[in-house]
PDB file of C-alpha atoms and ligand atoms in Angstrom:
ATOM      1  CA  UNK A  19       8.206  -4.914 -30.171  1.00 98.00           C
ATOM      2  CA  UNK A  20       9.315  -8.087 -28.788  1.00 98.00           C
ATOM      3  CA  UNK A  21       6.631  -9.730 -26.141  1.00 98.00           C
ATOM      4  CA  UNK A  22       8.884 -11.617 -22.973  1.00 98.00           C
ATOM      5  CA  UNK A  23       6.070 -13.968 -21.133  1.00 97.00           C
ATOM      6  CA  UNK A  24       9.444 -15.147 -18.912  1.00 97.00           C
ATOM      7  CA  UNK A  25      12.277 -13.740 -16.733  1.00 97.00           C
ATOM      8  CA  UNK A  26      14.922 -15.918 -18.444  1.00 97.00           C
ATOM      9  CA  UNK A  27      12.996 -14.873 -22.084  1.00 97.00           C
ATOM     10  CA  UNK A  28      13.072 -10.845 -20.976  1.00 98.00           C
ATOM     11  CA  UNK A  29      16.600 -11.548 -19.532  1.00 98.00           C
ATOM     12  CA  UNK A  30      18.116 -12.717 -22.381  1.00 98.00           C
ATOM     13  CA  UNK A  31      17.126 -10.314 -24.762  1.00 98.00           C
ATOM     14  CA  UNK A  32      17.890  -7.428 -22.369  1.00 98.00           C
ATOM     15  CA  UNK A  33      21.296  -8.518 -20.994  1.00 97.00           C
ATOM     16  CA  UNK A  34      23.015  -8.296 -24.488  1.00 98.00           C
ATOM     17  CA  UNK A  35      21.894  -4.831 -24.623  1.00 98.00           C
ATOM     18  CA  UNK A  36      23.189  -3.863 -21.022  1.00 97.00           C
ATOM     19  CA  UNK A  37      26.584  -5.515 -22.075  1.00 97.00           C
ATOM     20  CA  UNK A  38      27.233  -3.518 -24.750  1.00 98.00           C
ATOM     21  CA  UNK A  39      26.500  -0.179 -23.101  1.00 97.00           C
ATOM     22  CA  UNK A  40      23.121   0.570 -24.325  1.00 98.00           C
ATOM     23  CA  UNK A  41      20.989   2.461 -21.772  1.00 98.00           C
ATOM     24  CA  UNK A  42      17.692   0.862 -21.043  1.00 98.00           C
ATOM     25  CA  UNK A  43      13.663   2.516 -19.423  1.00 98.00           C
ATOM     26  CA  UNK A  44      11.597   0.641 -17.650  1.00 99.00           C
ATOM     27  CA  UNK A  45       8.172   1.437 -17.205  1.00 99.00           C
ATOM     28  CA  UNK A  46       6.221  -1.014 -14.602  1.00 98.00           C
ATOM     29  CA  UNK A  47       2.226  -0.910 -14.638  1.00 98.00           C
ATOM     30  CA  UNK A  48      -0.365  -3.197 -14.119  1.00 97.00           C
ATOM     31  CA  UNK A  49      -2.092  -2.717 -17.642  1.00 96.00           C
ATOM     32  CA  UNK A  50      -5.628  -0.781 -18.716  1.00 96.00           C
ATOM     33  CA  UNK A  51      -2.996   1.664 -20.056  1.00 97.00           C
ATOM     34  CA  UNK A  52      -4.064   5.247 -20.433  1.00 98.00           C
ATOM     35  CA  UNK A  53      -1.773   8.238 -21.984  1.00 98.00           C
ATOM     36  CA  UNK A  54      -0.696   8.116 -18.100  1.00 98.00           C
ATOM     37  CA  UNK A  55       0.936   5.076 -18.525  1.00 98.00           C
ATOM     38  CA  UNK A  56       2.284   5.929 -22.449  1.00 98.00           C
ATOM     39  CA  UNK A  57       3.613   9.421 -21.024  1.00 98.00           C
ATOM     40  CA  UNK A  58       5.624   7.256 -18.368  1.00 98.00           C
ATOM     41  CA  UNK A  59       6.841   5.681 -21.755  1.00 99.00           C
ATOM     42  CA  UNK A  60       7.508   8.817 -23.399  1.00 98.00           C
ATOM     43  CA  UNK A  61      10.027   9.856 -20.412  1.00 98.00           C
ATOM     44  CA  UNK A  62      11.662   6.967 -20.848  1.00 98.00           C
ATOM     45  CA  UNK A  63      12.259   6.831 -24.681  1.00 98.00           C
ATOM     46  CA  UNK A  64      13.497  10.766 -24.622  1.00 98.00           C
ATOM     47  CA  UNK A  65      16.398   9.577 -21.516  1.00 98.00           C
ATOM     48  CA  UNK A  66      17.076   5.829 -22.676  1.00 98.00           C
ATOM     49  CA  UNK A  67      18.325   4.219 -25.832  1.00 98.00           C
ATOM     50  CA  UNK A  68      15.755   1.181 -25.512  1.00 98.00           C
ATOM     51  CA  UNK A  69      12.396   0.941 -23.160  1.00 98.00           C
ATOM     52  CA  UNK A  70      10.714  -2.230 -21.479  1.00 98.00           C
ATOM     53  CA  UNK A  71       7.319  -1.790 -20.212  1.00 98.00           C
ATOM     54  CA  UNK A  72       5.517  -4.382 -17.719  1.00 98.00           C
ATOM     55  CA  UNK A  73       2.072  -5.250 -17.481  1.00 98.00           C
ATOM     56  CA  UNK A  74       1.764  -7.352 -14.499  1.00 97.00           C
ATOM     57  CA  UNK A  75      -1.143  -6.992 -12.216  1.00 96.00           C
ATOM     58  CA  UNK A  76       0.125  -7.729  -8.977  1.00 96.00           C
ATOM     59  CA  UNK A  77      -1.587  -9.366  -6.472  1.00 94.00           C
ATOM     60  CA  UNK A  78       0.818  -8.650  -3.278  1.00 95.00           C
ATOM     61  CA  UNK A  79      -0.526  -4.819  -3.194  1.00 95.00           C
ATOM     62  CA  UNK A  80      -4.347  -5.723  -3.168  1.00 95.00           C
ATOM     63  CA  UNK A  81      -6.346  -7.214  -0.063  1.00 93.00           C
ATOM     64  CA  UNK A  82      -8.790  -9.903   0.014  1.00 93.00           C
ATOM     65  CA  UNK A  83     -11.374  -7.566  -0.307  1.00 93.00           C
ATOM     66  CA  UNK A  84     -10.539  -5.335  -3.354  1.00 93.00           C
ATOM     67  CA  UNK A  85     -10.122  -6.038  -6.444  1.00 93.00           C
ATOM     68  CA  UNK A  86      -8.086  -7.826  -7.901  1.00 95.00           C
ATOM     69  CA  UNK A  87     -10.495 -10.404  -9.538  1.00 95.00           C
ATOM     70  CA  UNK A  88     -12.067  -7.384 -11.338  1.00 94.00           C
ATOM     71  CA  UNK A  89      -9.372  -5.221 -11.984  1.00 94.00           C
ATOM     72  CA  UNK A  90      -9.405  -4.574 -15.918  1.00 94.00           C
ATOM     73  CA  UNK A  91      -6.925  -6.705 -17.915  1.00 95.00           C
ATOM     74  CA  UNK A  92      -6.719  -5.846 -21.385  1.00 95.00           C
ATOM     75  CA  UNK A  93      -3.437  -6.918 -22.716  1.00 95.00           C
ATOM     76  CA  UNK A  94      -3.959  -7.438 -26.225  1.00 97.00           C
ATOM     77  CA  UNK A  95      -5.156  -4.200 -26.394  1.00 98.00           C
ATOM     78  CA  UNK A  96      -2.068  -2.440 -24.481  1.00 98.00           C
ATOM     79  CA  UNK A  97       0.350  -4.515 -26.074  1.00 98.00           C
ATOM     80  CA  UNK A  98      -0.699  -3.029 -29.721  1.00 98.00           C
ATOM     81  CA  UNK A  99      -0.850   0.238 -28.002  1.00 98.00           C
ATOM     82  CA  UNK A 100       3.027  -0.523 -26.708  1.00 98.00           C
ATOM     83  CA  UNK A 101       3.881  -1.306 -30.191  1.00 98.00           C
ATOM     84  CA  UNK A 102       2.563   1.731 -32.152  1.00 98.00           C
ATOM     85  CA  UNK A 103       4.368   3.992 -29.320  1.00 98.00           C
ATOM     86  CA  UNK A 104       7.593   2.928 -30.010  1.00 98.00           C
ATOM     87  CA  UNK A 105       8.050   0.652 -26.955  1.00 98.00           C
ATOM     88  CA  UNK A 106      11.256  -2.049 -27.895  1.00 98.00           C
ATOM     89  CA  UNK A 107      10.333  -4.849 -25.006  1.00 98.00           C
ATOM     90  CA  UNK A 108       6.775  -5.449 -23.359  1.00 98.00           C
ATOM     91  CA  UNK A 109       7.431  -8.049 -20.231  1.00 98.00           C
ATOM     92  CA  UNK A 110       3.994  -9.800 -19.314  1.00 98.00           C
ATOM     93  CA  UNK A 111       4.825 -12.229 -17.143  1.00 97.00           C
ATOM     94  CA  UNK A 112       2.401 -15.276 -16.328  1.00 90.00           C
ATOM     95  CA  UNK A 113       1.286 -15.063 -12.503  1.00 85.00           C
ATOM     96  CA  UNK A 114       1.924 -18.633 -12.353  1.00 87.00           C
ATOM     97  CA  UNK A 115       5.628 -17.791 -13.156  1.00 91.00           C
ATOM     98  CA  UNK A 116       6.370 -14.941 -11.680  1.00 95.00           C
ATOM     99  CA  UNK A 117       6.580 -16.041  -8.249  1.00 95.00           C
ATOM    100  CA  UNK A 118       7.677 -19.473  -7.355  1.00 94.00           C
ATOM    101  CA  UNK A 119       4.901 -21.205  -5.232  1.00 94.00           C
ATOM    102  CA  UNK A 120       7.026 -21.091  -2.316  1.00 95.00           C
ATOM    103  CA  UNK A 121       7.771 -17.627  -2.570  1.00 95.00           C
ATOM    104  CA  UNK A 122       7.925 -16.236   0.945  1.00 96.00           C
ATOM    105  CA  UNK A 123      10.063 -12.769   0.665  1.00 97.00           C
ATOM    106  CA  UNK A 124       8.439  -9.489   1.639  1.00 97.00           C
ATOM    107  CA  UNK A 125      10.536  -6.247   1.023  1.00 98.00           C
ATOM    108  CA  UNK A 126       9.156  -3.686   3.846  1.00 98.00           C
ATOM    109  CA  UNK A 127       9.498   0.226   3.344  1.00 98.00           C
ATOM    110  CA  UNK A 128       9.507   1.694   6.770  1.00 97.00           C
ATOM    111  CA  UNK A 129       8.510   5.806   7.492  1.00 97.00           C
ATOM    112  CA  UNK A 130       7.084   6.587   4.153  1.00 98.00           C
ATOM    113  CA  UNK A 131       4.876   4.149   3.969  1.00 98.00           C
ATOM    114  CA  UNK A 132       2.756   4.388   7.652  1.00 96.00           C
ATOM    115  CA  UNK A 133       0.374   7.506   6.572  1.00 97.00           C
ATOM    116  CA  UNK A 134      -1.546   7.903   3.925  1.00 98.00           C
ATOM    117  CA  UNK A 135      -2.389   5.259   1.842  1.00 97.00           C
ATOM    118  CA  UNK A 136      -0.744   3.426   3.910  1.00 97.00           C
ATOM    119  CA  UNK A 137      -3.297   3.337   7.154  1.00 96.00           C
ATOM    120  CA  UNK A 138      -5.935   2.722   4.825  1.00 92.00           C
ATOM    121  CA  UNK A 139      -4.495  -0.218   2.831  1.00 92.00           C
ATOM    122  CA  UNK A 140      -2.097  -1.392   4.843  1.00 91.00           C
ATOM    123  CA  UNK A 141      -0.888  -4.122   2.628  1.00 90.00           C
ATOM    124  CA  UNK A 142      -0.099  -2.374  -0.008  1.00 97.00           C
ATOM    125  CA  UNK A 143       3.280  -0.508  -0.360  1.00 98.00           C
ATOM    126  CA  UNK A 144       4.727  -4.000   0.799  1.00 98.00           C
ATOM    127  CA  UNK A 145       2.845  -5.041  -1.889  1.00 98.00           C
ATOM    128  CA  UNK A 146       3.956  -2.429  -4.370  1.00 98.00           C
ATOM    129  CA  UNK A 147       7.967  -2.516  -2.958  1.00 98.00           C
ATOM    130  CA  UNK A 148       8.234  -6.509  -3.099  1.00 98.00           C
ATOM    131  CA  UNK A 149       6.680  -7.054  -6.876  1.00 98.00           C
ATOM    132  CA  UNK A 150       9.166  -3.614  -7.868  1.00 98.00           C
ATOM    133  CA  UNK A 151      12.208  -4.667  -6.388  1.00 98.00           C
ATOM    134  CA  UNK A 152      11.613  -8.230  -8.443  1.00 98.00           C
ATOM    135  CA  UNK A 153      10.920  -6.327 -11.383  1.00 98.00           C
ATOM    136  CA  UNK A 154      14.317  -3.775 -10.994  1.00 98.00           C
ATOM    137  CA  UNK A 155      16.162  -7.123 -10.517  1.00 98.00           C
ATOM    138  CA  UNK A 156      15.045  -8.943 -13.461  1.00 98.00           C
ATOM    139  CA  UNK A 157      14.909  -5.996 -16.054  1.00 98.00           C
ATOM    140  CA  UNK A 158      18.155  -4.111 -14.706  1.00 98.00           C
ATOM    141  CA  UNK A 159      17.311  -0.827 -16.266  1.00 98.00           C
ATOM    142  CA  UNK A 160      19.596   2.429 -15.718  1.00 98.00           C
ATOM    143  CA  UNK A 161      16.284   4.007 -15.630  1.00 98.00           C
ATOM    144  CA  UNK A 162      12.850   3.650 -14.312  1.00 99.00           C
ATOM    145  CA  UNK A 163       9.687   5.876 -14.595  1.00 99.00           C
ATOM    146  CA  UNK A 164       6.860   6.017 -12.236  1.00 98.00           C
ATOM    147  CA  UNK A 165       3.709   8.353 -11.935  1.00 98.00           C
ATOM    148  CA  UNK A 166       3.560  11.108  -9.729  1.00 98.00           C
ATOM    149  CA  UNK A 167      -0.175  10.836  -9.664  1.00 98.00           C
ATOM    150  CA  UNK A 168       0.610   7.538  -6.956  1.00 98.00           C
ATOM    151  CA  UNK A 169       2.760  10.101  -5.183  1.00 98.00           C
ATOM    152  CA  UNK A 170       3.304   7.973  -2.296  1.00 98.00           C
ATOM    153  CA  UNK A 171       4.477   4.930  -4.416  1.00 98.00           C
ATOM    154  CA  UNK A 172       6.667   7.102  -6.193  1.00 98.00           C
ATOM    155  CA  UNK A 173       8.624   8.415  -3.237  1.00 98.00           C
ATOM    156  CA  UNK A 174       8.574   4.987  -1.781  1.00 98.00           C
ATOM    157  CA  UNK A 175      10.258   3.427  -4.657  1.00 98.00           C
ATOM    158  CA  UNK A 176      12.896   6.395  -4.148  1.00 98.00           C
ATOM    159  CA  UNK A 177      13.562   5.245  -0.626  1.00 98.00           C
ATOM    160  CA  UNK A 178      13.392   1.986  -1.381  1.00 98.00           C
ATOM    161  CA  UNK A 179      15.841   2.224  -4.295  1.00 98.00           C
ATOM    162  CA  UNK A 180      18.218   4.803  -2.532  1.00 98.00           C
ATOM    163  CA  UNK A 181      18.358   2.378   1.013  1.00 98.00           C
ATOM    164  CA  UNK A 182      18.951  -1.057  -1.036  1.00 98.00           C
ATOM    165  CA  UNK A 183      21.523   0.878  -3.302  1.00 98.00           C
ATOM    166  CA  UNK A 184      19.986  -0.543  -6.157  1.00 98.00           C
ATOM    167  CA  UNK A 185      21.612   0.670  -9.279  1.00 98.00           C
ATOM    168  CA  UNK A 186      18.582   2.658 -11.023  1.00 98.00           C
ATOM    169  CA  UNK A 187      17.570   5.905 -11.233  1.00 98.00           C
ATOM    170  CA  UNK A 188      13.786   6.706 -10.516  1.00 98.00           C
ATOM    171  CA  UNK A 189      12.090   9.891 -12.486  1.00 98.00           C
ATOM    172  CA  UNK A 190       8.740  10.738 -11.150  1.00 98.00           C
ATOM    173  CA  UNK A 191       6.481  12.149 -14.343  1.00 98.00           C
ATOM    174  CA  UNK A 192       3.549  14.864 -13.843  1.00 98.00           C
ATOM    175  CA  UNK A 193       0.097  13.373 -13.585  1.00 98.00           C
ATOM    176  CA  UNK A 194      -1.746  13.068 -16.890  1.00 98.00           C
ATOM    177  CA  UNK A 195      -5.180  14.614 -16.436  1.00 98.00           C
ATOM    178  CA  UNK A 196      -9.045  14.885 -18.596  1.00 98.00           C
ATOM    179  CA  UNK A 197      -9.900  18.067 -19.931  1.00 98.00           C
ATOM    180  CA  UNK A 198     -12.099  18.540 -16.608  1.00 98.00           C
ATOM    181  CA  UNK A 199      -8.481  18.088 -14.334  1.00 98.00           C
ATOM    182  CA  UNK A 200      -9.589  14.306 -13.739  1.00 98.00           C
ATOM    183  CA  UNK A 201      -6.341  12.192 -13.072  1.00 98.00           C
ATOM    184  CA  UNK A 202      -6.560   9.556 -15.578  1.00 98.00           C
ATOM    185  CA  UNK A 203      -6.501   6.234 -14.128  1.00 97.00           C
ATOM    186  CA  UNK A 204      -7.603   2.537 -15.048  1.00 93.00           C
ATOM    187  CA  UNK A 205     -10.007   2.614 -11.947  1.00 93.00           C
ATOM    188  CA  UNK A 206     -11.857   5.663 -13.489  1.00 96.00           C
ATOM    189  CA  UNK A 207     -13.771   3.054 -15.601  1.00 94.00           C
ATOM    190  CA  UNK A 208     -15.512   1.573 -12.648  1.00 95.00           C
ATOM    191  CA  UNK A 209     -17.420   5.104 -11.969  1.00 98.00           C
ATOM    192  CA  UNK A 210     -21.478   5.854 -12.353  1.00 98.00           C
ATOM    193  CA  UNK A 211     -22.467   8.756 -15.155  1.00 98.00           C
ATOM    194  CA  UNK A 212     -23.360  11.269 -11.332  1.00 97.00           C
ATOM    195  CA  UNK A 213     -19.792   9.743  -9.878  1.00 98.00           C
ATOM    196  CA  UNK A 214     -17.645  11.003 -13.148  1.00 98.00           C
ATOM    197  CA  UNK A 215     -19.616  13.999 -13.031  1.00 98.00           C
ATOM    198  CA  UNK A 216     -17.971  14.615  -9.499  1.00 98.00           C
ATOM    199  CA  UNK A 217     -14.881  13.007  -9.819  1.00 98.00           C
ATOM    200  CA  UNK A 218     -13.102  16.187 -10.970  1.00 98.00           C
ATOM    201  CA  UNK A 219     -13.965  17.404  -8.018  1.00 98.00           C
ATOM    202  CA  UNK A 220     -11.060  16.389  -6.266  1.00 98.00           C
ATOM    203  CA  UNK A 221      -8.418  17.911  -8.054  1.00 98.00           C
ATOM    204  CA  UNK A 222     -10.556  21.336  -8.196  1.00 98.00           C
ATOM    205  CA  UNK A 223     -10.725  21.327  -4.454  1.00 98.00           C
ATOM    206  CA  UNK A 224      -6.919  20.387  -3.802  1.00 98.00           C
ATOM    207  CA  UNK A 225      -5.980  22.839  -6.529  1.00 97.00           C
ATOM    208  CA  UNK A 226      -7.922  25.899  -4.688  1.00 97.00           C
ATOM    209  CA  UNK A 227      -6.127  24.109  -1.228  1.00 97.00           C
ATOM    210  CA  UNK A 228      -2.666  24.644  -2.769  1.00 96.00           C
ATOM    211  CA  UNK A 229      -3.748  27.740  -3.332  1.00 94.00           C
ATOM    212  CA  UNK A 230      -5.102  28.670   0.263  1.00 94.00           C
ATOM    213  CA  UNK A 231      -2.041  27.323   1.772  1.00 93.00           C
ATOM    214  CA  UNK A 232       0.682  28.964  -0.382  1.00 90.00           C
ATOM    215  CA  UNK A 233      -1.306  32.305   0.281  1.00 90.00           C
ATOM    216  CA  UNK A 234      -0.577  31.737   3.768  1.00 87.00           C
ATOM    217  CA  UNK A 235      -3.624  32.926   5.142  1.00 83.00           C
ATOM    218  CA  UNK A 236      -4.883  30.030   7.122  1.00 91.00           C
ATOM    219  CA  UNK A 237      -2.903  26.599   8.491  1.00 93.00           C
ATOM    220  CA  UNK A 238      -2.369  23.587   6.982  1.00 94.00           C
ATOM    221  CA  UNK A 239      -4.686  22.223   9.691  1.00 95.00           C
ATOM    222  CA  UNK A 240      -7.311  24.470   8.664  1.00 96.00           C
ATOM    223  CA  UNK A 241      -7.130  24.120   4.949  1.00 95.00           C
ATOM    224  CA  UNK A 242      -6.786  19.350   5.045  1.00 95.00           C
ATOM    225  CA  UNK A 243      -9.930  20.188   7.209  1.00 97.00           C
ATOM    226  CA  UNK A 244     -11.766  22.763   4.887  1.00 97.00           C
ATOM    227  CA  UNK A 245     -10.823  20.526   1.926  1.00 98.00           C
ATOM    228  CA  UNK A 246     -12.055  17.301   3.088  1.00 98.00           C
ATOM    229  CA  UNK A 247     -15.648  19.263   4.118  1.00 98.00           C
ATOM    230  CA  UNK A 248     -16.039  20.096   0.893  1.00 98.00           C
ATOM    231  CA  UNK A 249     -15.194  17.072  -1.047  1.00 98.00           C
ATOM    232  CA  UNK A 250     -18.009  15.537   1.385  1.00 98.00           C
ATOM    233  CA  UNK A 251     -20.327  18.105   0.485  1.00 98.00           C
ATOM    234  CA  UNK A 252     -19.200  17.833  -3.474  1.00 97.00           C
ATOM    235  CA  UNK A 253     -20.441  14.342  -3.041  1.00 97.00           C
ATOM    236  CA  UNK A 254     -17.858  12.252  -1.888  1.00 98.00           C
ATOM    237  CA  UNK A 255     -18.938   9.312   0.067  1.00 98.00           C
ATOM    238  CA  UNK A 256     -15.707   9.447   2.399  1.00 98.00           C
ATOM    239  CA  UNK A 257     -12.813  11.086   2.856  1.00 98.00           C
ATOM    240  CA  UNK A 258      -9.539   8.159   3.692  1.00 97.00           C
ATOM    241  CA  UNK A 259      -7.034  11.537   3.889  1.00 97.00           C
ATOM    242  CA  UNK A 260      -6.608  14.789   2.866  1.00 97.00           C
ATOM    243  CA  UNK A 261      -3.193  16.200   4.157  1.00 97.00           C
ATOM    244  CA  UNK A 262       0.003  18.463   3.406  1.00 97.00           C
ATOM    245  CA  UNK A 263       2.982  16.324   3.747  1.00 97.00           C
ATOM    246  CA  UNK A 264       7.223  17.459   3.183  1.00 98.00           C
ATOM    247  CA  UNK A 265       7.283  16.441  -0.415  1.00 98.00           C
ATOM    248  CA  UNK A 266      10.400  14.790  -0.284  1.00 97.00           C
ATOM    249  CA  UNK A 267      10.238  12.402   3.215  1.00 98.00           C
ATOM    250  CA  UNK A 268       6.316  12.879   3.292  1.00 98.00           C
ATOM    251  CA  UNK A 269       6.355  13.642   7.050  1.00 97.00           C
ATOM    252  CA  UNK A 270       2.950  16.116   7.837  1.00 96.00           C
ATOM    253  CA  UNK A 271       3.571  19.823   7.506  1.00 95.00           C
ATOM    254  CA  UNK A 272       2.184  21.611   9.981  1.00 92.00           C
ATOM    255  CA  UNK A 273       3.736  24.955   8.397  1.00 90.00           C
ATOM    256  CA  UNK A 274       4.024  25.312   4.727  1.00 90.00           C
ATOM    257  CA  UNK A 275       7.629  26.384   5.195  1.00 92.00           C
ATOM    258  CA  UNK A 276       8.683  23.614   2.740  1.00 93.00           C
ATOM    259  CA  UNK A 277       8.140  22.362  -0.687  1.00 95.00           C
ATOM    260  CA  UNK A 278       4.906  20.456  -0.200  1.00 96.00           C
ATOM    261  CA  UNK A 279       2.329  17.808  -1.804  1.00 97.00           C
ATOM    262  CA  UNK A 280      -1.196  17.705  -0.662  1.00 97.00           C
ATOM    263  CA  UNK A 281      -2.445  14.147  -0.689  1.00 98.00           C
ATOM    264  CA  UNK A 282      -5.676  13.043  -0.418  1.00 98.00           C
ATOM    265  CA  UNK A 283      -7.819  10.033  -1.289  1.00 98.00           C
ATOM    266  CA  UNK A 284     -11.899   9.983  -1.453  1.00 98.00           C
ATOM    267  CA  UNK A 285     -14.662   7.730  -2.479  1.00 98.00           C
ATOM    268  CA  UNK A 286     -17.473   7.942  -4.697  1.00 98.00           C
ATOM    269  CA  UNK A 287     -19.145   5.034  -4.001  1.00 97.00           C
ATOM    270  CA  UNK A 288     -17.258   1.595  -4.494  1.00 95.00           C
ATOM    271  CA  UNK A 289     -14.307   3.376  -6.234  1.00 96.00           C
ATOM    272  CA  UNK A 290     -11.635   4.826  -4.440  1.00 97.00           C
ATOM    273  CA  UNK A 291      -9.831   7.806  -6.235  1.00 98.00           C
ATOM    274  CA  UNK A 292      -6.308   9.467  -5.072  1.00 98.00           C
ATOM    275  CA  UNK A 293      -4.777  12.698  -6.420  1.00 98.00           C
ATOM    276  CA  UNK A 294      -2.130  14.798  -5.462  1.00 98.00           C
ATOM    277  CA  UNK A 295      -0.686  18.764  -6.113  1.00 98.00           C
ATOM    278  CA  UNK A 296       2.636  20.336  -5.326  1.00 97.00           C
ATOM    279  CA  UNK A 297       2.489  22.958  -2.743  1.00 96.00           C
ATOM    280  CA  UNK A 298       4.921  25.903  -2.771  1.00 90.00           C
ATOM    281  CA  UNK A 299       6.968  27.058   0.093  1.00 85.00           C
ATOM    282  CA  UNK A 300       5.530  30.204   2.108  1.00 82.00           C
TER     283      UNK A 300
HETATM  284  P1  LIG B 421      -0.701   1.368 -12.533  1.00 95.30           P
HETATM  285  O1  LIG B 421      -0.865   0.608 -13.797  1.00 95.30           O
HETATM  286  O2  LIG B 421      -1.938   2.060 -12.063  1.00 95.30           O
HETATM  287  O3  LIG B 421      -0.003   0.577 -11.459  1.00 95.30           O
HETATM  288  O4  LIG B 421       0.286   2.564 -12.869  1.00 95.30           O
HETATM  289  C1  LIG B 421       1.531   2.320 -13.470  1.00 95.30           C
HETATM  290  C2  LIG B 421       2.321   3.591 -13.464  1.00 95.30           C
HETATM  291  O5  LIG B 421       1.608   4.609 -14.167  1.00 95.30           O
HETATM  292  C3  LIG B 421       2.558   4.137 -12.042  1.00 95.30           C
HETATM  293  O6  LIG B 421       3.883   4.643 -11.972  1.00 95.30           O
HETATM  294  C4  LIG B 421       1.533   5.230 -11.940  1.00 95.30           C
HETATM  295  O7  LIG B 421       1.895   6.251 -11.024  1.00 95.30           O
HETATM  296  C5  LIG B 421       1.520   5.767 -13.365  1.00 95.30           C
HETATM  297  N1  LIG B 421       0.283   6.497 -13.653  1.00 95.30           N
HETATM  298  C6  LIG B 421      -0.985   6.086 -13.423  1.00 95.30           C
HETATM  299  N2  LIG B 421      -1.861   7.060 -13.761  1.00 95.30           N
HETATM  300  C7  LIG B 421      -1.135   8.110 -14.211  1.00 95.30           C
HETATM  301  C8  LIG B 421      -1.455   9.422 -14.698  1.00 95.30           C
HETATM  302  N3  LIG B 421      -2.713   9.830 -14.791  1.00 95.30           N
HETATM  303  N4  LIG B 421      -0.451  10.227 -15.068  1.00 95.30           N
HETATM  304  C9  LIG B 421       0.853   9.817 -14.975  1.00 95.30           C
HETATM  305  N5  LIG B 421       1.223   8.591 -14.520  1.00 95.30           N
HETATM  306  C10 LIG B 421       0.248   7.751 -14.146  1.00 95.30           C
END
């Protein structure tokens, strides 16, 4: 695996490639990697001839309060893990190079990005779209693979990619999950021994939601409302969201008369947790 700590390094050992024809995956995360991350890589080894991961933890998408200080940075480690998947380029590029000090461009993804996640971090998919457009720019891959477990992301890199016309194609991959339905994620580290014990709590109760509202029995309405009750009384500490939106434009569904995702982000104490499940047309 060859390690880029620079655009013009990355560049020039990826612009070769596109030149003669040779079909290149990028996979962009911010590091801690998990078999989420390495199935991202996975999709993109089975459609493209070569892969570049990124492990860049970017600082536009958190607020002054979270954290970023904190946030787990183990690149040694994911870089060997890279290596013994197969992965041909890993980009880690130094903050301090990344963005020029007088970097003052903001790339803004209207409509999918109000709700959600959005109202509660409302830095963030500016964050998220402004750091991925840099990275589609730089790397140039015909292909680039994001989770659906950050379902919100995902479809806001579609828009984002579809209304610039950048030349990419974005595949969303299933969420990789524990045993016990957990999402896997880098934050999961950060939970107590009583908050992992719950954590699985939240796919459980979206996954009997789905249910509910693909029965057709009771409203949308009633089920976000019934779900977020009982991830309070499961032992969440708050409930950010918990709602059925269209699963392609993410506007709410107040009838489950269309393919739908139920989103929904909880607490358990300082750690925030976000899961997701596709909900079938009535
Ligand atoms: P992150 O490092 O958290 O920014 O994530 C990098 C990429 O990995 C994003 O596209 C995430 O959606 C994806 N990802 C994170 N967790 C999972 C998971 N459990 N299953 C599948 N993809 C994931």
């Amino acid at each position: 695996m060859i390690v880029c700590k620079t655009k013009e390094d990355v560049r020039a050992i990826i612009q070769p490639w596109l030149r003669e024809g040779i079909s290149l995956g990028a996979v962009p995360t911010m590091g801690a990697l998990h078999e989420g991350h390495l199935s991202l890589l996975g999709v993109a080894q089975q459609q493209c001839q070569r892969t570049v991961a990124s492990l860049y933890v970017n600082p536009l998408q958190f607020a002054p309060h979270e954290d970023f200080g904190t946030y787990p940075r183990t690149v040694e480690a994911d870089a060997a893990i890279l290596e013994r998947r197969g992965c041909d380029v890993l980009f880690a590029p130094e903050p301090s190079t990344f963005f020029a000090t007088d970097f003052s461009t903001r790339v803004l993804v209207e409509d999918v990005t109000q709700a959600y996640c959005g109202k509660a971090r409302p830095h963030f998919f500016e964050g998220v779209a402004t750091t991925v457009t840099k990275l589609l720019m730089i790397l140039s891959p015909s292909v680039a693979v994001f989770g659906e477990k950050d379902y919100q992301q995902l479809v806001t890199i579609k828009r984002l990619v579809r209304d610039m016309d950048i030349p990419v194609t974005i595949i969303g991959a299933p969420t990789v999950r524990e045993k016990d339905g957990l999402a896997l994620s880098s934050r999961n580290q950060y939970l107590t021994g009583t908050e992992r014990a719950c954590a699985p709590k939240l796919f459980e109760i979206l996954h009997i939601a789905s249910d509910k509202i693909a029965k057709g029995g009771d409203t949308p309405a009633q089920v976000n409302a019934w779900a977020k009750a009982q991830l309070l009384s499961a032992g969440f500490t708050k409930v950010d969201y918990c709602e059925l939106a269209d699963a392609d434009n993410l506007k709410p569904l107040d009838k489950a008369d269309r393919p739908g995702r139920l989103l929904a982000a909880a607490w358990l104490g300082k750690t925030r947790l976000i899961d997701n499940i596709a909900v079938k047309a009535v």
